[in-house]
Each structure stands twice: as C-alpha cells, then as structure tokens.
mmCIF file of C-alpha atoms in Angstrom:
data_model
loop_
_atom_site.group_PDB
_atom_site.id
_atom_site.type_symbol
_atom_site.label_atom_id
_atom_site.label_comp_id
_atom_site.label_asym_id
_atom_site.label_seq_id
_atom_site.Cartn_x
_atom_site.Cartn_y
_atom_site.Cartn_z
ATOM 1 C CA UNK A 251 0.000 0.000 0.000
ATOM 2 C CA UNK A 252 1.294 3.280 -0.819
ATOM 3 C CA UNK A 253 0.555 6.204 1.515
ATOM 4 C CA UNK A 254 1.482 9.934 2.027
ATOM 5 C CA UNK A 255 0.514 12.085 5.480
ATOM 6 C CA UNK A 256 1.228 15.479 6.615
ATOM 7 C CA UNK A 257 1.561 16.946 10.365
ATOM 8 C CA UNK A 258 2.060 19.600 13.150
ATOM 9 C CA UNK A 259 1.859 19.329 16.298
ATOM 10 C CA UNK A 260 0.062 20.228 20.089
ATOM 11 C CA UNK A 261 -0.811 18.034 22.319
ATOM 12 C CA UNK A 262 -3.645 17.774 24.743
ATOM 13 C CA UNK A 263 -5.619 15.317 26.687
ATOM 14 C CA UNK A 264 -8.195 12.843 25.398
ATOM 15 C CA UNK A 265 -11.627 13.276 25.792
ATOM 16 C CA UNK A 266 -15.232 11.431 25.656
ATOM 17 C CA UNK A 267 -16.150 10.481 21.935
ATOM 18 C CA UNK A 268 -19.136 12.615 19.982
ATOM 19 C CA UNK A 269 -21.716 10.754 18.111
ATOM 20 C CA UNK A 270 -23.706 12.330 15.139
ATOM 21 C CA UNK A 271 -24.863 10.611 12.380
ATOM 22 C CA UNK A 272 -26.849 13.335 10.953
ATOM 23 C CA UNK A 273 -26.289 13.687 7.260
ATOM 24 C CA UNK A 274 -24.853 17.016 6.247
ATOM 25 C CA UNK A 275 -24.930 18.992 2.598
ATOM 26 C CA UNK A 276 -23.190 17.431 -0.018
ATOM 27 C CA UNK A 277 -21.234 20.397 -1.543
ATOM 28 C CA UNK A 278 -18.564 21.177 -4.823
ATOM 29 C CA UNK A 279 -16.440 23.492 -2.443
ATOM 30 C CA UNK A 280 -15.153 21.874 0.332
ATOM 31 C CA UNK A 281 -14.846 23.933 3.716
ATOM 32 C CA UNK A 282 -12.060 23.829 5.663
ATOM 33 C CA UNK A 283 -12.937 21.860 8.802
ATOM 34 C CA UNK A 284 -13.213 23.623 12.297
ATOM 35 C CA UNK A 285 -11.406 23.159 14.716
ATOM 36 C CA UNK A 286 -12.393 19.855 16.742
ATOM 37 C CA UNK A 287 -12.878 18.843 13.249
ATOM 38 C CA UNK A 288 -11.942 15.802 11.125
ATOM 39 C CA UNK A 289 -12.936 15.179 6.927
ATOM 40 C CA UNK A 290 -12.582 11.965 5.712
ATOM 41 C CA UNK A 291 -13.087 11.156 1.786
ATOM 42 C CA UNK A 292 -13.163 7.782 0.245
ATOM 43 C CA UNK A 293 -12.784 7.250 -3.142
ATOM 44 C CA UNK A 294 -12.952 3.977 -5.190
ATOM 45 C CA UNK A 295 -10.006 3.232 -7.362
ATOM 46 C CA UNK A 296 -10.897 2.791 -11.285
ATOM 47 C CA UNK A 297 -11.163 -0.460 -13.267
ATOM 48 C CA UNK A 298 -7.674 -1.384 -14.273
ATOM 49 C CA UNK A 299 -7.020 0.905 -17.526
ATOM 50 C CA UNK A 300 -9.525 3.367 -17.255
ATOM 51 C CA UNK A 301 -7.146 5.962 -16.297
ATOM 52 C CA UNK A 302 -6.879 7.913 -19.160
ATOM 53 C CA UNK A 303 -3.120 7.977 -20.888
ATOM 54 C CA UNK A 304 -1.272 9.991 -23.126
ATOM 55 C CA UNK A 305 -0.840 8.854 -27.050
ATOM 56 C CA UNK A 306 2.844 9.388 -26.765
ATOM 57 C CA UNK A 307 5.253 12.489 -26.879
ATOM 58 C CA UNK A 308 8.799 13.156 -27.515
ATOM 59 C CA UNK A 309 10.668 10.665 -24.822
ATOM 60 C CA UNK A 310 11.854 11.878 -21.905
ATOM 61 C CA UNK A 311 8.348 14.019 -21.025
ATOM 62 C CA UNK A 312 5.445 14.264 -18.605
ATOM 63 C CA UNK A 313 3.260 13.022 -21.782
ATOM 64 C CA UNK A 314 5.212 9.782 -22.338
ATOM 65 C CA UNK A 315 3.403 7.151 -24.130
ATOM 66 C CA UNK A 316 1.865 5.168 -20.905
ATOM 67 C CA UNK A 317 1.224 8.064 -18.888
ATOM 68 C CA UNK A 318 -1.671 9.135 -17.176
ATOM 69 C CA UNK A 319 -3.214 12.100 -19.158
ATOM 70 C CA UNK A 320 -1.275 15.387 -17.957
ATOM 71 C CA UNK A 321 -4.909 17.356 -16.982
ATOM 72 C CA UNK A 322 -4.819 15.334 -14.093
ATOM 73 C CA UNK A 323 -2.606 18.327 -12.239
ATOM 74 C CA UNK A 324 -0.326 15.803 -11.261
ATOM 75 C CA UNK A 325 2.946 16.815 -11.153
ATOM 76 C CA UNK A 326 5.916 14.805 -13.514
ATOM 77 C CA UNK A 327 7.324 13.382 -10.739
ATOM 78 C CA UNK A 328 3.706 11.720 -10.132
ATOM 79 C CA UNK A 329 2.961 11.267 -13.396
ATOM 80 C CA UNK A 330 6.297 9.056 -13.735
ATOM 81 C CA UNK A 331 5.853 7.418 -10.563
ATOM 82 C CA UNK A 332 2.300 6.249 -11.766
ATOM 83 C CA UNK A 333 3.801 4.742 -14.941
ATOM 84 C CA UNK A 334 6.606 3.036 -12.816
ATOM 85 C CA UNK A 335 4.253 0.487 -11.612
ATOM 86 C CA UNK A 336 5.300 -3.327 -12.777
ATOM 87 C CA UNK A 337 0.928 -3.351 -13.075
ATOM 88 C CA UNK A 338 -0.881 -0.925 -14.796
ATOM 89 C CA UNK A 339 -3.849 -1.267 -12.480
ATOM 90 C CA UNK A 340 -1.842 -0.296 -9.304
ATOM 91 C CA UNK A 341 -0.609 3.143 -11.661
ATOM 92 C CA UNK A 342 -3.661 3.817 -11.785
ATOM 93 C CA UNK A 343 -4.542 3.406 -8.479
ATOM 94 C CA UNK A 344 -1.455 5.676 -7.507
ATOM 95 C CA UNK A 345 -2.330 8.220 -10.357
ATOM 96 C CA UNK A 346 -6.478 8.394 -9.039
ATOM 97 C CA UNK A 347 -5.618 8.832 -5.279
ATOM 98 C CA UNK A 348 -2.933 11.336 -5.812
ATOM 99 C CA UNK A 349 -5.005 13.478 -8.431
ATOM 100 C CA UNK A 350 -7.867 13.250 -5.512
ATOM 101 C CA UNK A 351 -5.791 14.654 -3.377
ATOM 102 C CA UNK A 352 -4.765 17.257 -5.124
ATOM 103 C CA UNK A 353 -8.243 18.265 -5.846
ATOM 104 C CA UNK A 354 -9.481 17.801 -2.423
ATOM 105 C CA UNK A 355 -6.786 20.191 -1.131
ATOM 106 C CA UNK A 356 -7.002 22.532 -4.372
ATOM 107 C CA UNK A 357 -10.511 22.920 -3.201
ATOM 108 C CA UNK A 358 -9.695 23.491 0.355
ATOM 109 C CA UNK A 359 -7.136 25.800 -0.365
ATOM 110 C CA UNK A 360 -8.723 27.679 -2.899
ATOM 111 C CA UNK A 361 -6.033 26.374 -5.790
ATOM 112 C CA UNK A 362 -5.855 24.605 -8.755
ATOM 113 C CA UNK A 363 -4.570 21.241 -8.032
ATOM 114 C CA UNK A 364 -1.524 21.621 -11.118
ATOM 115 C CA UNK A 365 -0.682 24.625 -8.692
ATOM 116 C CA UNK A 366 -0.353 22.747 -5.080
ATOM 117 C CA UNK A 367 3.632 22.226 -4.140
ATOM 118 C CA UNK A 368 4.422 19.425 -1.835
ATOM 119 C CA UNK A 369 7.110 19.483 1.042
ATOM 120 C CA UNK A 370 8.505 16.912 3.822
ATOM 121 C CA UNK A 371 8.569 18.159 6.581
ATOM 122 C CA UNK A 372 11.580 16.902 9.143
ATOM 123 C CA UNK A 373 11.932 13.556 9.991
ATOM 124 C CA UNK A 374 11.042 13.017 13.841
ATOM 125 C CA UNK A 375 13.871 10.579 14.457
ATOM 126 C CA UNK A 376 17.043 11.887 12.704
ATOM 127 C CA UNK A 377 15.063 15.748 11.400
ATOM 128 C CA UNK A 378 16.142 14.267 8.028
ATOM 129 C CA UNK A 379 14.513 15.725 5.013
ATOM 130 C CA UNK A 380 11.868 12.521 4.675
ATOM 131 C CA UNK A 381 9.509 13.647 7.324
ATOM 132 C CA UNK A 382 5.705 14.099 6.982
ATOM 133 C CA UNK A 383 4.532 15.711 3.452
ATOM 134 C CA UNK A 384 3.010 18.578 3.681
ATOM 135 C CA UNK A 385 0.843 21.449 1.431
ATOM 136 C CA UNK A 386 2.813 24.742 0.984
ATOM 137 C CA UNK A 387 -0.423 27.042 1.962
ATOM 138 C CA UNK A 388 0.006 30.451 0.521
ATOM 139 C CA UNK A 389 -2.202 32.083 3.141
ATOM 140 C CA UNK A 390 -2.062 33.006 6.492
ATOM 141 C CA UNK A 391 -5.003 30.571 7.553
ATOM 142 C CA UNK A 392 -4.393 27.535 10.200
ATOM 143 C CA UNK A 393 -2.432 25.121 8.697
ATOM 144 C CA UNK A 394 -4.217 22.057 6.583
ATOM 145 C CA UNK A 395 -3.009 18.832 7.730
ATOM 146 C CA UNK A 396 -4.019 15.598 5.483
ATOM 147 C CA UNK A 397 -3.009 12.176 5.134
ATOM 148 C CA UNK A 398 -3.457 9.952 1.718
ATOM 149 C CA UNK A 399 -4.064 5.873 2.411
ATOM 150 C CA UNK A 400 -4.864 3.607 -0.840
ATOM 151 C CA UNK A 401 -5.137 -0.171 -0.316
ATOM 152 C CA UNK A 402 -6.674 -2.667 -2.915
ATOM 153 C CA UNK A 403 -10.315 -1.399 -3.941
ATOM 154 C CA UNK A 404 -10.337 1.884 -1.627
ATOM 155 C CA UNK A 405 -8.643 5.716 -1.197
ATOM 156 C CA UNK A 406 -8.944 7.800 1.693
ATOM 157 C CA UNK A 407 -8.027 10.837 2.106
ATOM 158 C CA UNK A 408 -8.320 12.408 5.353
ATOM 159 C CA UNK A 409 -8.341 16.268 6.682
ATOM 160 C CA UNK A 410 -7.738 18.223 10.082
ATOM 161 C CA UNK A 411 -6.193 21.741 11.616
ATOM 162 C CA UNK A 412 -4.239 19.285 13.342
ATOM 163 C CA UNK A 413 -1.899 16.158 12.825
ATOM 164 C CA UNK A 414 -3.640 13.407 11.187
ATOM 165 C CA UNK A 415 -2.696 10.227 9.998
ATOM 166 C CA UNK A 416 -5.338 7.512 7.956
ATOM 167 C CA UNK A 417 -4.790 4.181 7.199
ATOM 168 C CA UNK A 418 -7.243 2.025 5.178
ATOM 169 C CA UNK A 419 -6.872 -1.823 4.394
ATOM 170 C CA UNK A 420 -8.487 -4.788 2.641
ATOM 171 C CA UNK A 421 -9.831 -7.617 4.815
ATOM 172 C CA UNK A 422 -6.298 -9.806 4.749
ATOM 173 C CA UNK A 423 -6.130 -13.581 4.469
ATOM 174 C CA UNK A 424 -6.110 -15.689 7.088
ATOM 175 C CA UNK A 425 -2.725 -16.877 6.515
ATOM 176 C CA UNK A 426 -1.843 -13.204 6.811
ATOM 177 C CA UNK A 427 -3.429 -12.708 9.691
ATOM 178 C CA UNK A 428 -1.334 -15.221 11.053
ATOM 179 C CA UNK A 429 1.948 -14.123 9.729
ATOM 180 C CA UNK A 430 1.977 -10.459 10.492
ATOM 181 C CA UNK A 431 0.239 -11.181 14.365
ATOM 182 C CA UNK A 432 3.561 -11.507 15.500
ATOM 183 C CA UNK A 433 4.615 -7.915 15.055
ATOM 184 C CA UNK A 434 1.202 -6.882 16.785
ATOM 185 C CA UNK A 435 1.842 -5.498 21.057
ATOM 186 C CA UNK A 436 1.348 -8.639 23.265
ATOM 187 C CA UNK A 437 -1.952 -7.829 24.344
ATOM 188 C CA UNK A 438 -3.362 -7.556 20.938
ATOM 189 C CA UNK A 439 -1.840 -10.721 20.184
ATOM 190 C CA UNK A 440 -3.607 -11.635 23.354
ATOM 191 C CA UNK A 441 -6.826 -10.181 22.861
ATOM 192 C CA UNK A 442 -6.624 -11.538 18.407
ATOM 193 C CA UNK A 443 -6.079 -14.934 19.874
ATOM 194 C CA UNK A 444 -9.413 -14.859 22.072
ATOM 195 C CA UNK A 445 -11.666 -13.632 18.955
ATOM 196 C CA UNK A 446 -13.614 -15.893 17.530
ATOM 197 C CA UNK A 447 -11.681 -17.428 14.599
ATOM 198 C CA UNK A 448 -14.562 -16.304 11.771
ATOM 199 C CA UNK A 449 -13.675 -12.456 13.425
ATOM 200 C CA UNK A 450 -10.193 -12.506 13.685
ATOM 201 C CA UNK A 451 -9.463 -11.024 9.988
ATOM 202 C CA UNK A 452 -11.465 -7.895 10.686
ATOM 203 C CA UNK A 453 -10.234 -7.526 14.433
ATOM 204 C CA UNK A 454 -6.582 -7.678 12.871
ATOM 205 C CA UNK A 455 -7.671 -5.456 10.129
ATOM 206 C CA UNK A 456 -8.988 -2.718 12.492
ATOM 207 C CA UNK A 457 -5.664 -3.229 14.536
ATOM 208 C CA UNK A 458 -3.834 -2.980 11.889
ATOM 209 C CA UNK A 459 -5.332 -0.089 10.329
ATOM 210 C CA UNK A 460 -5.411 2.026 14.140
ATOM 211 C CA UNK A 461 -1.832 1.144 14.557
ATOM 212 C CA UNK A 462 -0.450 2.997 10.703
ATOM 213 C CA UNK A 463 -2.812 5.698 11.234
ATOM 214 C CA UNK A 464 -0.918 6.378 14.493
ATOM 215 C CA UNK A 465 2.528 5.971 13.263
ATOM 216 C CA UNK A 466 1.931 8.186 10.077
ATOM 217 C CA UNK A 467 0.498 10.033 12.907
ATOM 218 C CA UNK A 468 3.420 10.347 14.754
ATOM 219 C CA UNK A 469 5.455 11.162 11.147
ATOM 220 C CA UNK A 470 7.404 7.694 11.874
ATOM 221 C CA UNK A 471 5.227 5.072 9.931
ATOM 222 C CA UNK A 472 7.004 1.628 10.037
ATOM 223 C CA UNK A 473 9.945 2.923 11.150
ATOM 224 C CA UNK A 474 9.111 2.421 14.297
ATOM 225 C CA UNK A 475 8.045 -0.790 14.997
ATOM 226 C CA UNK A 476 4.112 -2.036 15.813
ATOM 227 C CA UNK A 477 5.083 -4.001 18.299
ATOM 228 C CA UNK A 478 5.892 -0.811 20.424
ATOM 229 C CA UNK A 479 2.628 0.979 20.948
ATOM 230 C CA UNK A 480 -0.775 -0.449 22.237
ATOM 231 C CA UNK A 481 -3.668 0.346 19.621
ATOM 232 C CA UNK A 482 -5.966 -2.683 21.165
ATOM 233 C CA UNK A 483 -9.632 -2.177 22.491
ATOM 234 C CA UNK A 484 -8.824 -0.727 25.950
ATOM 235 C CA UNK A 485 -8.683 3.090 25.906
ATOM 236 C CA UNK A 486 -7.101 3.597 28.964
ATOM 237 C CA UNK A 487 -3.982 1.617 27.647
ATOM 238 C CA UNK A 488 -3.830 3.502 23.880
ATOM 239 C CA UNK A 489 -1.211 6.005 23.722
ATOM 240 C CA UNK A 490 -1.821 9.276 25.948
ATOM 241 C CA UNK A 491 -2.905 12.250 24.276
ATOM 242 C CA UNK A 492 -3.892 11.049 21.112
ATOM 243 C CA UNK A 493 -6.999 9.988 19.313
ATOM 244 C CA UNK A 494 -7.288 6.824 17.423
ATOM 245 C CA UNK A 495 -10.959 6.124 15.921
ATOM 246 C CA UNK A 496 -12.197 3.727 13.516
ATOM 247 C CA UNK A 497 -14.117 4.623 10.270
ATOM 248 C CA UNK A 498 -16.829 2.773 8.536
ATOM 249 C CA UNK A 499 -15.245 1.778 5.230
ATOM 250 C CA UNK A 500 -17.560 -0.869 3.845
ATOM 251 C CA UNK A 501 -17.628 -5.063 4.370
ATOM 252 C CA UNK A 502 -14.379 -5.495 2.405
ATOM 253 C CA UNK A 503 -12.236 -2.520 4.131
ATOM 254 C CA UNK A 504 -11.348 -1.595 7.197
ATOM 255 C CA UNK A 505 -9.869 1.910 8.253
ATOM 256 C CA UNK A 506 -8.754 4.409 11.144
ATOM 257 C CA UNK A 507 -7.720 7.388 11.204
ATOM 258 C CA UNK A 508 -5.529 8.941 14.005
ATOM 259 C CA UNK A 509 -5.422 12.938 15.214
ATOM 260 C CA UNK A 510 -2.785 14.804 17.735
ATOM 261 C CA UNK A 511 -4.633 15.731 20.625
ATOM 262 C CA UNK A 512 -8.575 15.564 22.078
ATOM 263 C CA UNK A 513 -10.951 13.752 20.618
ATOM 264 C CA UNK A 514 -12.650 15.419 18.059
ATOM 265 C CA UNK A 515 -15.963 16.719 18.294
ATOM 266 C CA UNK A 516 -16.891 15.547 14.461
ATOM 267 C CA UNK A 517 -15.547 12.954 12.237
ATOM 268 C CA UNK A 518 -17.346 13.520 8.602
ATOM 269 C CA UNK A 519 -17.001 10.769 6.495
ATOM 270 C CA UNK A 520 -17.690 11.412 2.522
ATOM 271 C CA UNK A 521 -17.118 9.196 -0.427
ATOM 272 C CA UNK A 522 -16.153 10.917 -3.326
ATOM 273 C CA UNK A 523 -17.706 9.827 -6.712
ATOM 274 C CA UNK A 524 -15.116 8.196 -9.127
ATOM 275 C CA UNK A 525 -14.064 10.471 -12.107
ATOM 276 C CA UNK A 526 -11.228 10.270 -14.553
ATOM 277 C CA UNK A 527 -8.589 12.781 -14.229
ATOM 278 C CA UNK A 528 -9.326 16.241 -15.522
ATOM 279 C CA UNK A 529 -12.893 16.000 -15.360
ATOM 280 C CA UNK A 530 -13.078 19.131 -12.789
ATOM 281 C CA UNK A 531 -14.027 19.039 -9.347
ATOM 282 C CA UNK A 532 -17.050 16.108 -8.098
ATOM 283 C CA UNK A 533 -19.874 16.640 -5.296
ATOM 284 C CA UNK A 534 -19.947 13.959 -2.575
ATOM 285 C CA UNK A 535 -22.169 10.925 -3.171
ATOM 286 C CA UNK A 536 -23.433 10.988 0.875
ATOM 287 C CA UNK A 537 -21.715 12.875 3.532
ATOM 288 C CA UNK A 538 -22.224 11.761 6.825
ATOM 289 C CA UNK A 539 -20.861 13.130 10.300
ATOM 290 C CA UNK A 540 -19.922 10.524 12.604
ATOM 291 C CA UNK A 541 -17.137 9.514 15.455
ATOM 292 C CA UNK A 542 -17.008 5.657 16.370
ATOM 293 C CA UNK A 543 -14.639 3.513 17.857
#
C-alpha cells in the first residue's frame, strides 16, 4: 500500500467520543474543517485501464506514451511514478488517489490542483529531510493537515487543523493474519487470539489499520516498529494524548484514522464519486458526520 501524510503538532488530553450521524450537505467546495474537526473522503479506485493515458510524446516528457493524461494536475514526478508500476492497475490506483488529493486540497485551499507544491517536513527521528509531506499554503489561515491511504479497492483521504494520519486496508487472508500477528503489542496478540476465529481477519484489520494511522500520525510510519505501541480495544492503555478512531469503510475494508490531541468533536465521512482525471471538481455521493470507535 502506498501512503502519504502530513503533520504539526500540540498536544492535549483525550476526551469522551461525539456521536452524530446526521447527514450534512453534499457540496462542490469543500470547507475547511473547524477546529475539533476531522474530513474523511473515500474514493474507489478505477477499473484497471480506465485511467486515461497519453498517445505518446517526444521521450523523456510528462506526456510519455503510458502516462496518465497530464490534466490530471499531477505533477511529472507523479505522473512518472504512476507509470513506474510493474501493473498498470496499481498506476492507476497511484495516479487516481494522488489526483484526488490534489483536488481535495485545491478545493480546500482555494487552488488549482496543477498549482499545489508538496514538502517533507523533518523527519522526527534523525530531522532528516523525509519527514511528513506537507501542502505549501500560501495564506495566512491555520495550517491544513491531510493524510493519503490507498489499499486494494479503496482511497482515503483524510483532513484536520491538526496532525492526522489515515490508514485504510483490505480484509487480509487468514494466513496473513497469522503471519503479520507476530509484530502486533502482546496484548493484541492476546486479545486476536481470544476472537472468535470467523472475526479474527477484521479484528486484525482494524488493529492494523489504528496502529499505521498512528505511526503516520506520529510522522514515523514503520519505522518504528508495531510491536511498540498499544492500539488494542482498551482506551485507557492507547497512547496518551492522542486519538485513534475507527471509520466505517464498507464489508471489504477496514480503516482508522488517528489525530494529535482531544478527541474530536466531528468525524465527517464522505465518499467521493469516481471520475477520470481532468474532469473538474465532483460533489460527494453521501456525507455523513460521525465519530465511532
């Protein structure tokens, strides 16, 4: 899975969870979200090859022959990293979450997506130049923090005034359940091994999913090891002073999504309807504002 995050920081105590499950306005501008506030978009990746490509071009440019189409606003160095992939279906993957992101933000922001520039930010372990990503913003609003997730058959891209990391991952196999439960914290081992067999893939996958979104979180990812840090189902244990919620992401997906500081007040939840690159900006299928864990 391929996966880009951005950060800040301020920490401050956890507190009780909201619960709203009102529906809210599906709109074509997306507003920055208030403080206490968290935006999550899904998006569902294209049919392998329906990514619109360039003919061809003189060799060596953004319009190669393979390409995604350059009105997608995605910069050359995406457009080559899309038509890297050994698989044309995961370049288009790549190539549809990164063009939603940009026009997520672009929207947020007030910019075209061709026109957003991309940072790291320091790295938290050695302040190395291969930190967090982050959005140069041009104004002097609070700054937009976002993380990008993609895993087979779903995107998410999520949005706070705060750190943020998302994570978002197919149901695995039951042989990789068993495989990768080794690197889990001994009590989720503990508390995976006393699950029902028929639940264990979906309690792994919503450990699994809690534990990236805290360590893109933390700007770290899998640097630091899973083992470390407790992401399990008792609160009280879960690391202090941040927030790590599950998101409803359909029978075949789980997801979390991880924020510096309180609980926040509103989690909204979108899924963005799939559209081929260059098409302009897309309302919201459903919008719905919810917190759950």
């Amino acid at each position: 899975m391929d996966t880009a995050h951005a950060s800040a920081s301020a920490l401050a105590p956890a507190r009780a969870p909201a619960h709203d499950l009102t529906p809210s306005r599906a709109s074509r501008t997306p507003t920055r979200p208030a403080a206490g506030d968290v935006h999550v978009w899904f998006v569902r990746p294209p049919r392998s090859g329906s990514v619109p490509r360039s003919p061809g071009a003189d060799a060596g440019t953004a319009a190669d022959s393979g390409l995604p189409a350059p009105d997608s606003g995605l910069s050359v160095a995406e457009l080559r990293r899309a038509a890297s992939f050994a698989r044309a279906g995961d370049g288009d993957v790549y190539a549809t979450a990164h063009a939603a992101l940009r026009r997520l933000l672009g929207g947020y922001l007030g910019l075209p997506p061709a026109g957003l520039t991309f940072v790291r930010e320091p790295c938290p372990g050695c302040s190395g130049p291969h930190g967090r990503p982050a959005v140069v913003q041009t104004d002097d609003a609070p700054t937009l923090h976002f993380s990008l997730a993609h895993s087979r058959g779903l995107i998410a891209v999520a949005v706070a005034p705060r750190v943020i990391g998302v994570d978002v991952e197919r149901l695995p196999s039951t042989g990789t359940v068993e495989a990768c439960a080794r690197a889990l914290h001994t009590r989720e081992r503990a508390e995976l091994a006393a699950v029902p067999p028929e639940e264990r893939q979906a309690y792994f996958g919503r450990l699994w999913t809690r534990k990236e979104a805290y360590l893109k979180a933390l700007g770290t990812g899998l640097s630091r090891h899973p083992r470390i840090d407790y992401l399990g189902a008792d609160l009280r244990r879960r690391p202090a002073r941040w927030a790590v919620l599950d998101l409803p992401a359909g029978p075949e997906h789980t997801a979390a999504v991880a924020v510096d500081g309180a609980r926040p007040d509103r989690v909204t939840v979108r899924w963005l309807p799939a559209h081929r690159p260059g098409d302009g900006p897309a309302a919201p299928e459903a919008a719905y504002g919810s917190t759950t864990d």
